[in-house]
Short mmCIF file of C-alpha atoms in Angstrom, two decimals:
data_model
loop_
_atom_site.label_atom_id
_atom_site.label_comp_id
_atom_site.label_asym_id
_atom_site.label_seq_id
_atom_site.Cartn_x
_atom_site.Cartn_y
_atom_site.Cartn_z
CA UNK Q 1 25.55 -12.40 -57.51
CA UNK Q 2 27.73 -14.91 -57.55
CA UNK Q 3 29.75 -16.98 -54.81
CA UNK Q 4 33.28 -15.64 -54.22
CA UNK Q 5 36.05 -16.43 -51.57
CA UNK Q 6 37.38 -13.46 -49.66
CA UNK Q 7 40.50 -13.55 -46.75
CA UNK Q 8 39.59 -11.06 -43.97
CA UNK Q 9 43.23 -11.31 -41.84
CA UNK Q 10 43.85 -8.28 -41.73
CA UNK Q 11 41.54 -6.48 -43.72
CA UNK Q 12 41.80 -3.15 -41.84
CA UNK Q 13 38.15 -4.66 -39.94
CA UNK Q 14 38.27 -1.67 -37.87
CA UNK Q 15 37.55 0.17 -40.68
CA UNK Q 16 35.25 -1.91 -42.68
CA UNK Q 17 32.24 -0.09 -43.18
CA UNK Q 18 28.71 -2.10 -43.09
CA UNK Q 19 27.17 -3.11 -46.45
CA UNK Q 20 23.90 -3.92 -47.39
CA UNK Q 21 23.10 -7.83 -48.78
CA UNK Q 22 20.33 -8.73 -50.70
CA UNK Q 23 17.64 -10.56 -48.67
CA UNK Q 24 18.59 -14.50 -49.66
CA UNK Q 25 22.10 -14.19 -49.57
CA UNK Q 26 24.57 -13.92 -46.70
CA UNK Q 27 28.05 -14.44 -45.68
CA UNK Q 28 28.69 -17.37 -44.16
CA UNK Q 29 32.33 -18.70 -42.60
CA UNK Q 30 33.96 -21.55 -44.37
CA UNK Q 31 36.85 -22.11 -41.91
CA UNK Q 32 39.26 -20.00 -39.51
CA UNK Q 33 39.81 -17.02 -41.83
CA UNK Q 34 37.55 -17.46 -44.78
CA UNK Q 35 33.96 -16.45 -45.49
CA UNK Q 36 32.11 -17.45 -48.31
CA UNK Q 37 28.63 -15.56 -49.78
CA UNK Q 38 25.96 -18.48 -49.40
CA UNK Q 39 22.14 -18.60 -49.33
CA UNK Q 40 21.19 -17.61 -45.27
CA UNK Q 41 17.43 -17.80 -43.64
CA UNK Q 42 15.94 -14.32 -43.88
CA UNK Q 43 12.95 -13.15 -42.30
CA UNK Q 44 9.83 -12.49 -44.50
CA UNK Q 45 9.02 -8.63 -44.83
CA UNK Q 46 5.45 -7.65 -45.28
CA UNK Q 47 7.00 -4.02 -46.23
CA UNK Q 48 9.60 -2.65 -48.65
CA UNK Q 49 11.60 0.42 -47.87
CA UNK Q 50 12.22 3.24 -50.33
CA UNK Q 51 15.62 1.72 -51.09
CA UNK Q 52 13.50 -1.83 -52.25
CA UNK Q 53 15.20 -3.38 -48.53
CA UNK Q 54 12.78 -5.21 -46.14
CA UNK Q 55 11.37 -3.50 -43.11
CA UNK Q 56 11.10 -5.28 -39.84
CA UNK Q 57 10.05 -3.08 -37.50
CA UNK Q 58 7.69 -0.27 -38.22
CA UNK Q 59 4.80 1.40 -36.45
CA UNK Q 60 1.79 2.20 -37.28
CA UNK Q 61 -0.85 4.40 -35.33
CA UNK Q 62 -4.51 3.65 -36.21
CA UNK Q 63 -7.03 6.94 -36.40
CA UNK Q 64 -9.14 7.23 -33.36
CA UNK Q 65 -11.36 9.30 -31.61
CA UNK Q 66 -10.99 10.98 -28.41
CA UNK Q 67 -13.29 14.20 -26.60
CA UNK Q 68 -11.61 17.02 -25.54
CA UNK Q 69 -12.41 18.40 -21.95
CA UNK Q 70 -15.33 21.03 -23.58
CA UNK Q 71 -16.95 17.71 -25.22
CA UNK Q 72 -15.58 17.90 -28.70
CA UNK Q 73 -14.87 14.67 -30.71
CA UNK Q 74 -11.83 15.27 -31.97
CA UNK Q 75 -10.82 12.75 -34.84
CA UNK Q 76 -7.18 11.42 -35.62
CA UNK Q 77 -8.47 10.12 -38.58
CA UNK Q 78 -5.56 9.06 -41.70
CA UNK Q 79 -3.30 7.28 -39.20
CA UNK Q 80 0.15 6.77 -40.10
CA UNK Q 81 2.80 4.26 -40.97
CA UNK Q 82 6.90 5.51 -39.90
CA UNK Q 83 9.63 2.24 -42.01
CA UNK Q 84 12.25 4.83 -40.57
CA UNK Q 85 12.13 3.67 -37.32
CA UNK Q 86 14.34 2.65 -34.32
CA UNK Q 87 12.74 1.91 -30.40
CA UNK Q 88 14.57 1.69 -27.90
CA UNK Q 89 12.71 0.06 -24.59
CA UNK Q 90 13.58 0.61 -21.23
CA UNK Q 91 12.86 -1.74 -17.59
CA UNK Q 92 12.52 -0.70 -14.31
CA UNK Q 93 11.24 -1.79 -11.39
CA UNK Q 94 9.87 -0.02 -8.39
CA UNK Q 95 12.23 -1.47 -5.36
CA UNK Q 96 12.46 -0.11 -2.14
CA UNK Q 97 15.66 -0.47 -0.19
CA UNK Q 98 16.28 0.43 3.05
CA UNK Q 99 19.53 0.58 5.15
CA UNK Q 100 19.03 -0.87 8.72
CA UNK Q 101 22.10 0.19 11.69
CA UNK Q 102 23.61 -3.09 12.35
CA UNK Q 103 23.19 -4.65 9.09
CA UNK Q 104 25.40 -4.77 6.03
CA UNK Q 105 23.66 -4.20 2.60
CA UNK Q 106 19.91 -3.32 2.38
CA UNK Q 107 16.58 -4.86 2.88
CA UNK Q 108 14.89 -5.01 -0.73
CA UNK Q 109 11.03 -5.73 -1.11
CA UNK Q 110 10.21 -5.07 -4.36
CA UNK Q 111 6.95 -3.46 -5.26
CA UNK Q 112 5.89 -3.73 -8.94
CA UNK Q 113 7.37 -3.83 -12.44
CA UNK Q 114 7.75 0.02 -13.39
CA UNK Q 115 6.43 1.34 -16.30
CA UNK Q 116 8.22 1.02 -19.97
CA UNK Q 117 9.88 3.42 -21.12
CA UNK Q 118 10.28 4.02 -25.36
CA UNK Q 119 11.99 5.54 -26.68
CA UNK Q 120 11.12 5.65 -30.27
CA UNK Q 121 13.49 7.53 -32.61
CA UNK Q 122 12.99 7.83 -36.38
CA UNK Q 123 12.22 9.81 -39.68
CA UNK Q 124 9.47 10.43 -41.46
CA UNK Q 125 10.06 10.51 -45.64
CA UNK Q 126 8.35 11.57 -48.64
CA UNK Q 127 9.77 9.69 -51.54
CA UNK Q 128 10.39 13.36 -53.89
CA UNK Q 129 11.88 16.81 -52.74
CA UNK Q 130 8.95 17.95 -50.98
CA UNK Q 131 8.74 17.89 -47.90
CA UNK Q 132 6.53 14.98 -45.99
CA UNK Q 133 4.00 18.21 -44.61
CA UNK Q 134 0.14 15.74 -44.50
CA UNK Q 135 2.30 13.06 -42.42
CA UNK Q 136 4.09 15.15 -40.07
CA UNK Q 137 0.55 17.18 -38.67
CA UNK Q 138 -0.32 13.87 -38.73
CA UNK Q 139 1.63 12.56 -36.17
CA UNK Q 140 1.87 15.88 -34.65
CA UNK Q 141 -1.67 15.17 -33.89
CA UNK Q 142 -1.22 11.92 -32.64
CA UNK Q 143 1.02 13.22 -30.26
CA UNK Q 144 -0.80 16.28 -29.01
CA UNK Q 145 -3.76 13.83 -27.92
CA UNK Q 146 -4.25 14.20 -24.14
CA UNK Q 147 -5.12 10.27 -24.04
CA UNK Q 148 -3.03 6.80 -24.22
CA UNK Q 149 -2.70 5.61 -27.95
CA UNK Q 150 -5.06 3.38 -27.43
CA UNK Q 151 -4.33 -0.10 -27.90
CA UNK Q 152 -6.64 -1.02 -31.04
CA UNK Q 153 -4.94 1.66 -32.85
CA UNK Q 154 -0.73 0.86 -31.80
CA UNK Q 155 1.22 -1.60 -33.95
CA UNK Q 156 4.22 -2.67 -33.06
CA UNK Q 157 5.88 -5.86 -33.32
CA UNK Q 158 8.60 -4.94 -31.33
CA UNK Q 159 6.66 -3.22 -28.88
CA UNK Q 160 4.34 -6.33 -28.73
CA UNK Q 161 6.80 -8.52 -28.00
CA UNK Q 162 7.20 -6.88 -24.63
CA UNK Q 163 3.51 -6.96 -23.76
CA UNK Q 164 3.62 -2.83 -24.77
CA UNK Q 165 -0.05 -2.19 -26.27
CA UNK Q 166 -0.74 1.34 -25.27
CA UNK Q 167 1.67 3.83 -24.87
CA UNK Q 168 1.21 7.64 -23.42
CA UNK Q 169 3.55 9.95 -25.05
CA UNK Q 170 5.67 11.98 -22.54
CA UNK Q 171 7.77 14.22 -24.59
CA UNK Q 172 8.46 14.44 -28.44
CA UNK Q 173 10.60 16.51 -30.40
CA UNK Q 174 11.47 17.36 -34.33
CA UNK Q 175 14.63 18.84 -34.94
CA UNK Q 176 15.16 19.98 -38.73
CA UNK Q 177 18.23 18.53 -40.61
CA UNK Q 178 20.78 20.34 -42.18
CA UNK Q 179 20.50 20.03 -45.83
CA UNK Q 180 17.36 17.76 -46.74
CA UNK Q 181 14.10 18.92 -47.81
CA UNK Q 182 12.08 15.93 -47.53
CA UNK Q 183 12.57 13.73 -44.73
CA UNK Q 184 11.63 15.00 -41.02
CA UNK Q 185 13.33 13.56 -38.18
CA UNK Q 186 11.88 13.10 -34.64
CA UNK Q 187 12.09 11.59 -31.25
CA UNK Q 188 9.25 10.90 -28.91
CA UNK Q 189 9.57 10.01 -25.05
CA UNK Q 190 6.21 7.54 -24.10
CA UNK Q 191 6.07 4.97 -20.97
CA UNK Q 192 3.46 2.61 -21.41
CA UNK Q 193 0.21 2.03 -20.12
CA UNK Q 194 -1.71 -0.39 -18.81
CA UNK Q 195 -5.69 -0.21 -18.95
CA UNK Q 196 -7.10 -1.85 -15.83
CA UNK Q 197 -10.27 -4.48 -15.66
CA UNK Q 198 -12.14 -4.91 -12.82
CA UNK Q 199 -13.77 -8.34 -12.25
CA UNK Q 200 -16.11 -9.98 -10.01
CA UNK Q 201 -13.77 -11.73 -7.75
CA UNK Q 202 -10.46 -11.09 -9.90
CA UNK Q 203 -7.69 -12.64 -7.63
CA UNK G 1 14.37 -9.97 -2.05
CA UNK G 2 10.60 -9.30 0.11
CA UNK G 3 7.99 -9.13 -2.42
CA UNK G 4 4.91 -7.15 -1.49
CA UNK G 5 1.76 -9.37 -1.64
CA UNK G 6 -2.26 -8.04 -1.34
CA UNK G 7 -5.43 -8.64 -1.58
CA UNK G 8 -8.31 -6.56 -0.59
CA UNK G 9 -11.55 -7.95 -1.12
CA UNK G 10 -14.73 -5.36 -0.88
CA UNK G 11 -18.31 -7.19 -0.96
CA UNK G 12 -20.84 -5.04 -2.18
CA UNK G 13 -24.05 -4.04 0.37
CA UNK G 14 -26.29 -4.04 -2.15
CA UNK G 15 -26.19 -6.99 -4.38
CA UNK G 16 -23.55 -9.38 -2.43
CA UNK G 17 -21.03 -9.06 -5.50
CA UNK G 18 -17.38 -9.30 -4.47
CA UNK G 19 -14.67 -7.86 -5.85
CA UNK G 20 -10.97 -8.33 -5.45
CA UNK G 21 -8.25 -6.25 -6.01
CA UNK G 22 -4.39 -8.00 -6.09
CA UNK G 23 -3.44 -4.25 -6.29
CA UNK G 24 -3.48 -1.07 -4.21
CA UNK G 25 -1.06 2.32 -4.59
CA UNK G 26 -1.01 2.40 -0.74
CA UNK G 27 -3.12 1.04 2.28
CA UNK G 28 -2.81 2.63 5.63
CA UNK G 29 -4.28 0.77 8.54
CA UNK G 30 -4.36 2.56 11.80
CA UNK G 31 -4.99 0.17 15.17
CA UNK G 32 -4.37 1.60 18.92
CA UNK G 33 -6.75 0.37 22.18
CA UNK G 34 -7.33 3.84 22.68
CA UNK G 35 -9.14 4.85 19.46
CA UNK G 36 -12.41 2.62 19.75
CA UNK G 37 -11.82 2.56 15.78
CA UNK G 38 -9.04 0.89 14.15
CA UNK G 39 -9.39 2.63 10.35
CA UNK G 40 -7.86 1.62 7.28
CA UNK G 41 -7.34 4.10 4.08
CA UNK G 42 -6.77 2.08 0.35
CA UNK G 43 -6.18 3.92 -2.54
CA UNK G 44 -6.13 3.08 -6.17
CA UNK G 45 -6.82 4.39 -9.02
CA UNK G 46 -9.73 5.88 -10.96
CA UNK G 47 -9.13 4.64 -14.14
CA UNK G 48 -10.36 1.37 -13.36
CA UNK G 49 -12.97 -0.47 -15.73
CA UNK G 50 -15.26 -3.21 -13.84
CA UNK G 51 -18.00 -4.77 -16.85
CA UNK G 52 -16.56 -2.17 -19.64
CA UNK G 53 -17.50 0.95 -16.84
CA UNK G 54 -15.55 2.90 -15.33
CA UNK G 55 -15.79 2.25 -11.80
CA UNK G 56 -16.22 5.82 -10.60
CA UNK G 57 -19.00 7.88 -12.66
CA UNK G 58 -19.11 11.81 -11.93
CA UNK G 59 -20.35 11.28 -8.35
CA UNK G 60 -20.92 7.74 -8.69
CA UNK G 61 -18.51 4.79 -7.59
CA UNK G 62 -19.58 1.07 -7.73
CA UNK G 63 -17.74 0.90 -4.40
CA UNK G 64 -19.94 2.24 -2.01
CA UNK G 65 -20.24 3.31 1.83
CA UNK G 66 -20.95 -0.10 3.98
CA UNK G 67 -19.30 -2.08 1.89
CA UNK G 68 -17.48 -4.89 3.63
CA UNK G 69 -13.57 -4.76 3.48
CA UNK G 70 -11.47 -7.73 3.63
CA UNK G 71 -7.55 -5.65 3.30
CA UNK G 72 -5.07 -8.80 3.49
CA UNK G 73 -1.32 -7.76 2.96
CA UNK G 74 2.09 -9.87 3.55
CA UNK G 75 5.28 -10.77 1.35
CA UNK G 76 4.91 -13.28 -1.31
CA UNK G 77 3.67 -16.26 -0.79
CA UNK G 78 2.09 -15.41 2.93
CA UNK G 79 -0.82 -13.50 3.29
CA UNK G 80 -2.34 -12.73 6.61
CA UNK G 81 -5.84 -10.32 7.58
CA UNK G 82 -4.61 -6.29 8.33
CA UNK G 83 -8.24 -5.43 8.59
CA UNK G 84 -11.49 -6.34 8.50
CA UNK G 85 -14.40 -3.76 8.38
CA UNK G 86 -16.69 -1.96 6.10
CA UNK G 87 -16.19 0.99 3.87
CA UNK G 88 -17.06 4.58 5.86
CA UNK G 89 -16.30 7.23 2.97
CA UNK G 90 -15.75 7.21 -0.43
CA UNK G 91 -13.46 9.90 -1.82
CA UNK G 92 -13.91 10.37 -5.67
CA UNK G 93 -11.01 11.93 -6.82
CA UNK G 94 -8.21 10.78 -8.53
CA UNK G 95 -6.73 8.31 -7.39
CA UNK G 96 -10.43 7.14 -5.54
CA UNK G 97 -9.74 6.79 -1.62
CA UNK G 98 -11.68 4.24 -0.20
CA UNK G 99 -11.82 5.19 3.96
CA UNK G 100 -12.70 2.15 6.02
CA UNK G 101 -13.36 1.31 9.19
CA UNK G 102 -13.39 -1.92 11.97
CA UNK G 103 -16.52 -3.39 13.42
CA UNK G 104 -17.34 0.00 15.01
CA UNK G 105 -19.33 1.49 11.72
CA UNK G 106 -22.41 -0.71 12.96
CA UNK G 107 -22.23 0.53 16.52
CA UNK G 108 -22.98 3.67 14.78
CA UNK G 109 -26.02 2.80 12.09
CA UNK G 110 -29.23 2.55 15.08
CA UNK G 111 -29.75 4.37 18.47
CA UNK G 112 -31.07 2.48 21.85
CA UNK G 113 -32.79 4.76 24.33
CA UNK G 114 -32.75 2.92 28.15
CA UNK G 115 -32.90 3.05 31.15
CA UNK G 116 -31.27 1.62 34.52
CA UNK G 117 -32.04 1.79 38.15
CA UNK G 118 -28.49 0.02 38.61
CA UNK G 119 -27.02 -1.72 35.71
CA UNK G 120 -23.63 -4.13 34.76
CA UNK G 121 -21.06 -3.92 32.78
CA UNK G 122 -22.23 -7.00 30.77
CA UNK G 123 -26.12 -6.21 31.08
CA UNK G 124 -25.68 -3.23 29.75
CA UNK G 125 -23.57 -4.45 26.47
CA UNK G 126 -25.60 -7.33 26.22
CA UNK G 127 -28.70 -4.52 25.81
CA UNK G 128 -27.37 -2.30 23.59
CA UNK G 129 -25.07 -4.04 20.65
CA UNK G 130 -26.65 -4.70 18.02
CA UNK G 131 -27.55 -9.40 17.50
CA UNK G 132 -24.01 -11.37 16.19
CA UNK G 133 -21.85 -8.94 18.35
CA UNK G 134 -20.35 -10.99 21.16
CA UNK G 135 -18.17 -8.91 24.10
CA UNK G 136 -16.05 -9.73 26.34
CA UNK G 137 -15.91 -7.06 29.56
CA UNK G 138 -14.83 -7.21 32.92
CA UNK G 139 -16.94 -6.98 35.82
CA UNK G 140 -17.97 -4.04 36.76
CA UNK G 141 -20.89 -2.49 38.03
CA UNK G 142 -22.16 1.18 36.06
CA UNK G 143 -24.80 2.19 38.92
CA UNK G 144 -27.61 4.48 37.60
CA UNK G 145 -27.52 4.55 33.30
CA UNK G 146 -29.44 6.41 31.72
CA UNK G 147 -29.79 5.90 27.92
CA UNK G 148 -31.35 7.77 25.48
CA UNK G 149 -31.65 7.99 22.05
CA UNK G 150 -27.95 7.59 21.65
CA UNK G 151 -25.31 5.39 19.30
CA UNK G 152 -24.06 2.04 21.34
CA UNK G 153 -20.71 3.82 20.54
CA UNK G 154 -21.61 6.74 22.43
CA UNK G 155 -22.46 4.39 24.89
CA UNK G 156 -18.77 2.69 24.33
CA UNK G 157 -17.53 7.13 24.87
CA UNK G 158 -18.95 7.66 27.77
CA UNK G 159 -17.68 4.41 29.72
CA UNK G 160 -14.29 5.25 28.21
CA UNK G 161 -14.85 9.12 29.44
CA UNK G 162 -16.31 8.61 32.74
CA UNK G 163 -15.05 5.17 34.05
CA UNK G 164 -11.94 4.69 31.85
CA UNK G 165 -13.34 1.25 30.12
CA UNK G 166 -11.31 0.98 27.21
CA UNK G 167 -13.26 -0.71 24.81
CA UNK G 168 -11.86 -1.88 21.54
CA UNK G 169 -12.79 -4.79 18.47
CA UNK G 170 -10.47 -7.94 17.87
CA UNK G 171 -11.28 -10.72 15.46
CA UNK G 172 -14.78 -9.20 15.46
CA UNK G 173 -15.26 -9.83 19.11
CA UNK G 174 -15.61 -6.72 21.37
CA UNK G 175 -13.85 -5.98 24.44
CA UNK G 176 -14.87 -3.74 27.19
CA UNK G 177 -12.44 -2.39 30.03
CA UNK G 178 -9.12 -4.73 28.94
CA UNK G 179 -6.71 -2.91 27.36
CA UNK G 180 -4.22 -5.76 27.12
CA UNK G 181 -5.78 -9.06 27.14
CA UNK G 182 -3.10 -11.62 28.07
CA UNK G 183 -4.57 -15.20 25.72
CA UNK G 184 -4.39 -12.22 22.70
CA UNK G 185 -1.16 -11.56 22.93
CA UNK G 186 1.23 -12.50 21.10
CA UNK G 187 5.12 -12.10 21.85
CA UNK G 188 6.88 -11.07 19.07
CA UNK G 189 11.04 -10.58 19.68
CA UNK G 190 12.68 -7.50 17.58
CA UNK G 191 16.01 -7.06 17.98
CA UNK G 192 17.32 -3.39 17.20
CA UNK G 193 20.20 -3.98 14.49
CA UNK G 194 18.18 -6.19 12.29
CA UNK G 195 14.45 -5.70 12.21
CA UNK G 196 13.82 -2.15 13.32
CA UNK G 197 14.37 1.02 10.40
CA UNK G 198 13.99 3.60 12.58
CA UNK G 199 13.35 4.58 15.94
CA UNK G 200 11.89 7.32 18.07
CA UNK G 201 12.72 5.50 21.41
CA UNK G 202 13.71 6.85 24.60
CA UNK G 203 15.26 5.43 27.19
CA UNK G 204 14.69 6.84 30.81
CA UNK G 205 15.26 5.98 33.94
CA UNK G 206 12.96 4.75 36.58
CA UNK G 207 13.72 7.22 39.16
CA UNK G 208 14.01 9.71 36.37
CA UNK G 209 10.09 8.94 35.46
CA UNK G 210 7.68 11.53 37.34
CA UNK G 211 4.14 9.71 37.39
CA UNK G 212 1.15 11.56 39.24
CA UNK G 213 -1.87 8.07 39.50
CA UNK G 214 -5.00 9.91 39.16
CA UNK G 215 -7.47 7.21 41.14
CA UNK G 216 -11.27 7.02 41.30
CA UNK G 217 -13.32 4.40 43.16
CA UNK G 218 -16.56 4.23 41.26
CA UNK G 219 -19.49 3.39 43.76
CA UNK G 220 -22.67 2.01 43.02
CA UNK G 221 -24.83 4.88 43.45
CA UNK G 222 -23.46 6.81 40.65
CA UNK G 223 -20.72 8.80 43.84
CA UNK G 224 -16.82 9.27 43.70
CA UNK G 225 -14.33 8.60 46.14
CA UNK G 226 -10.85 10.82 43.95
CA UNK G 227 -7.25 10.51 45.30
CA UNK G 228 -4.08 11.58 43.81
CA UNK G 229 -0.39 8.96 44.99
CA UNK G 230 2.93 9.74 43.30
CA UNK G 231 4.91 12.73 42.00
CA UNK G 232 3.31 16.06 42.37
CA UNK G 233 3.98 17.45 38.77
CA UNK G 234 4.11 14.17 37.35
CA UNK G 235 2.87 12.69 34.16
CA UNK G 236 -1.00 12.19 34.88
CA UNK G 237 -2.37 8.69 34.26
CA UNK G 238 -5.92 7.90 35.85
CA UNK G 239 -6.69 4.59 36.78
CA UNK G 240 -10.60 3.66 37.90
CA UNK G 241 -11.97 1.20 39.88
CA UNK G 242 -15.34 -0.10 40.94
CA UNK G 243 -16.28 0.13 44.65
CA UNK G 244 -13.10 0.15 46.42
CA UNK G 245 -12.89 2.82 49.96
CA UNK G 246 -10.43 5.06 50.27
CA UNK G 247 -7.87 3.12 52.05
CA UNK G 248 -8.40 0.47 49.49
CA UNK G 249 -8.12 2.68 46.54
CA UNK G 250 -5.30 4.10 47.77
CA UNK G 251 -3.29 0.67 48.35
CA UNK G 252 -4.59 -0.33 44.77
CA UNK G 253 -3.31 2.98 43.14
CA UNK G 254 -0.47 2.26 45.30
CA UNK G 255 0.19 -1.07 43.21
CA UNK G 256 -0.52 0.00 40.01
CA UNK G 257 0.90 2.89 40.13
CA UNK G 258 4.70 0.46 39.88
CA UNK G 259 3.37 -0.08 36.31
CA UNK G 260 3.78 3.48 34.70
CA UNK G 261 7.46 3.70 36.74
CA UNK G 262 9.72 1.82 35.01
CA UNK G 263 13.34 2.00 33.97
CA UNK G 264 12.78 1.37 29.66
CA UNK G 265 11.48 2.70 26.09
CA UNK G 266 9.36 4.98 25.13
CA UNK G 267 8.35 5.69 22.39
CA UNK G 268 7.75 4.58 18.73
CA UNK G 269 9.38 2.33 16.17
CA UNK G 270 9.47 1.45 12.32
CA UNK G 271 9.96 -2.27 11.26
CA UNK G 272 9.54 -4.98 8.12
CA UNK G 273 5.98 -6.11 7.59
CA UNK G 274 6.34 -9.67 8.67
CA UNK G 275 4.23 -10.32 10.78
CA UNK G 276 1.34 -9.03 11.51
CA UNK G 277 1.72 -6.75 15.42
CA UNK G 278 -1.47 -6.23 17.29
CA UNK G 279 -1.68 -3.41 20.66
CA UNK G 280 -1.79 -5.87 23.02
CA UNK G 281 0.67 -8.02 21.56
CA UNK G 282 4.26 -8.20 23.52
CA UNK G 283 7.70 -7.10 21.90
CA UNK G 284 10.40 -8.55 23.32
CA UNK G 285 12.75 -5.96 22.15
CA UNK G 286 16.87 -7.02 22.39
CA UNK G 287 19.80 -4.89 21.09
CA UNK G 288 23.24 -6.89 20.34
CA UNK G 289 25.08 -3.17 21.07
CA UNK G 290 23.22 -2.86 24.36
CA UNK G 291 22.11 -5.59 26.15
CA UNK G 292 21.67 -4.36 29.22
CA UNK G 293 18.71 -2.34 27.39
CA UNK G 294 16.94 -5.75 26.12
CA UNK G 295 13.14 -5.84 27.82
CA UNK G 296 9.90 -6.20 26.65
CA UNK G 297 7.02 -4.44 26.54
CA UNK G 298 3.03 -3.86 25.85
CA UNK G 299 1.64 -2.53 22.38
CA UNK G 300 -0.07 -0.02 22.47
CA UNK G 301 -0.86 1.08 18.90
CA UNK G 302 -0.09 0.13 15.61
CA UNK G 303 0.46 2.09 11.93
CA UNK G 304 0.65 0.39 9.36
CA UNK G 305 1.28 1.49 5.29
CA UNK G 306 2.16 -0.83 2.41
CA UNK G 307 2.64 0.72 -0.96
CA UNK G 308 5.19 2.19 -3.03
CA UNK G 309 6.92 3.18 -0.03
CA UNK G 310 7.59 -0.92 0.91
CA UNK G 311 5.68 -2.86 4.02
CA UNK G 312 6.34 -1.25 7.25
CA UNK G 313 4.30 -1.27 10.15
CA UNK G 314 4.80 1.82 12.94
CA UNK G 315 4.60 0.29 16.62
CA UNK G 316 4.06 2.67 19.69
CA UNK G 317 5.09 0.93 22.66
CA UNK G 318 3.05 1.26 25.77
CA UNK G 319 3.90 -0.23 29.49
CA UNK G 320 6.87 -2.61 30.23
CA UNK G 321 5.37 -5.90 30.21
CA UNK G 322 6.18 -7.77 33.42
CA UNK G 323 7.14 -11.34 32.49
CA UNK G 324 5.65 -13.75 35.21
CA UNK G 325 2.43 -11.61 36.15
CA UNK G 326 -0.49 -12.41 33.39
CA UNK G 327 1.25 -14.38 31.00
CA UNK G 328 4.98 -16.24 30.82
CA UNK G 329 7.13 -15.45 27.62
CA UNK G 330 8.20 -19.07 26.23
CA UNK G 331 7.18 -19.10 22.87
CA UNK G 332 8.91 -16.66 21.44
CA UNK G 333 8.13 -15.91 18.01
CA UNK G 334 11.18 -14.47 15.83
CA UNK G 335 9.76 -11.94 13.94
#
C-alpha cells in the first residue's frame, strides 16, 4: 500500500463506514485537516480469523470433567476455541444504603464487591457452507455442566485482566440467523466465581 | 463510606490449629443479662477448601463442637471483639451455620453433687465452677442447699429462678446477682436524628406506668416472706432480698419500685456498629427535635447482625439510669 494524503474536512464523516486495515499499517495525523497512512504499532496476535485478520480476544474452554448426581463421570473431551466473540464485563458492589430520619443523604456501608456479570456474545463459524454441528454440540455440553467452568479450563485474556478465572453460566441463548448456514450465534450470561481456600491463620 | 471488616478466629479443640476467616455471609449475636448464655450464629459458605479438601464432607466438618471461637467485627480499619466462646453445634447445610455459646458452654460439661446445711453464694460458686473461671457476686446467704448430679449451669438457673440472682459472663468473668455492674458500664451518646435507624420506642409518663413489685425476702432457714407493693393489676416485677423483716422488706420494696416507675422510653432501637454496646452500658438518648425526651437508660440486651445487610445493633433499653447514684455521666462517648 502506498502512502497518500487525504483531505477529510467536509468528507461527510457521519456517513463514513469502518474500513479494514492490514496489520502494520494505519493512519496518523499530519496536521489539523490531513492524515497520512503510515506505519503504526500493532499488537501481535497468535491467531488469525478466516479473513486473515488478527484475533486478539478469543475464548478458549479446555476439556474438563465433572460428576453427575448419579455418580457418572461426564467428560467435556474436546473443548472449544471461539475466535468471533465479544465480552461485556460489569462489576457491581454490595453497598447497603440506609436513610435516617433527620439526616440528609444515606449512610453507606460497603460490604463487598459483587460478582462480575459477564455477557459473552459471539458466533461459531465453519469455513464451508456446512453447519458447525460438532462445535455447537460441544459448547452446549459445556454450558449444560452444573459446575463452575474451572479456572484451568477457561482461557480468556480479556477476562483475566479483571481477575476472572472461573465462571458460572446462568443462562444462554442460541438464535438462528436468517440466510446463513455456516454460523451459529450465541449469547452467554455468566457470573464470576472465586474458589475459597482456607489456610491456617489465613488472615 | 463505612467499610465492613471482620475476623473470625476458630481454634480447634482437637489439634490446636487456628483457622481465621476474614469473610462471612452473616454473623448474628445475642446478649442480654436476662438470658444466661450469649449466643452467636456464623453463616459461611460450604464450598470452602482447606489443604485441598472441602471443609465439610458428608456429616463431617473441620469445625467441631467445642472449638474456640473469637469474633471481631468493625468498620475498617477498627476491629472490636464482639464475642468469645465455643462452637456448640454445627449445621452442615449449604451454607454452613456455626452455633456458638460464650463461656457458659463450659458450665454444661461437668456435673456436681454437694450438700450444704447453710452456704453463701460465694462459697457455692467457688465450689461448683470449673477451675479458671473467675466470678464476682453479691453477698447473699442461701441457707440450706443441696445439689445432686447437676451442671453448674443448672445451679445458676436455680439461683435465678428461686433467688432472682441473674448471672452473665463479661470478658470471661462471671457476674452473679448483678444486672448492671457500674464499673463495666460505658456511656454512649445516641442522637435520635443521627444514629438511630429504626425504633419501636414508646414514651410513657410515670403516672401512666402501672407497676406491681413482688418483693421476696429469703431467710437463712430457706423460709420466705412475700409482699406486694405498687399498683394492683400493674405490670409485675419481682425483687429478691435476703434476711429482711417484713417492715424492712416493705421499705426496700417501696424504695426500689421507683426504679421501674419512671417517665421515659421503653422498647428497642437499631443503630450502626460503630462501637460495641454491651448490656449494662448506659445510653444517653438525645433528640434534636424533642430535647425534653432526653434521658439516660441502661441497656438490657443487644442483638447484633453483621453481613450482607450491613452492620447493625438492636439495643433493648432497660430502666432509666438515674445519674448521680451508682455512677456519674461525665465521660460521655460520642457514638
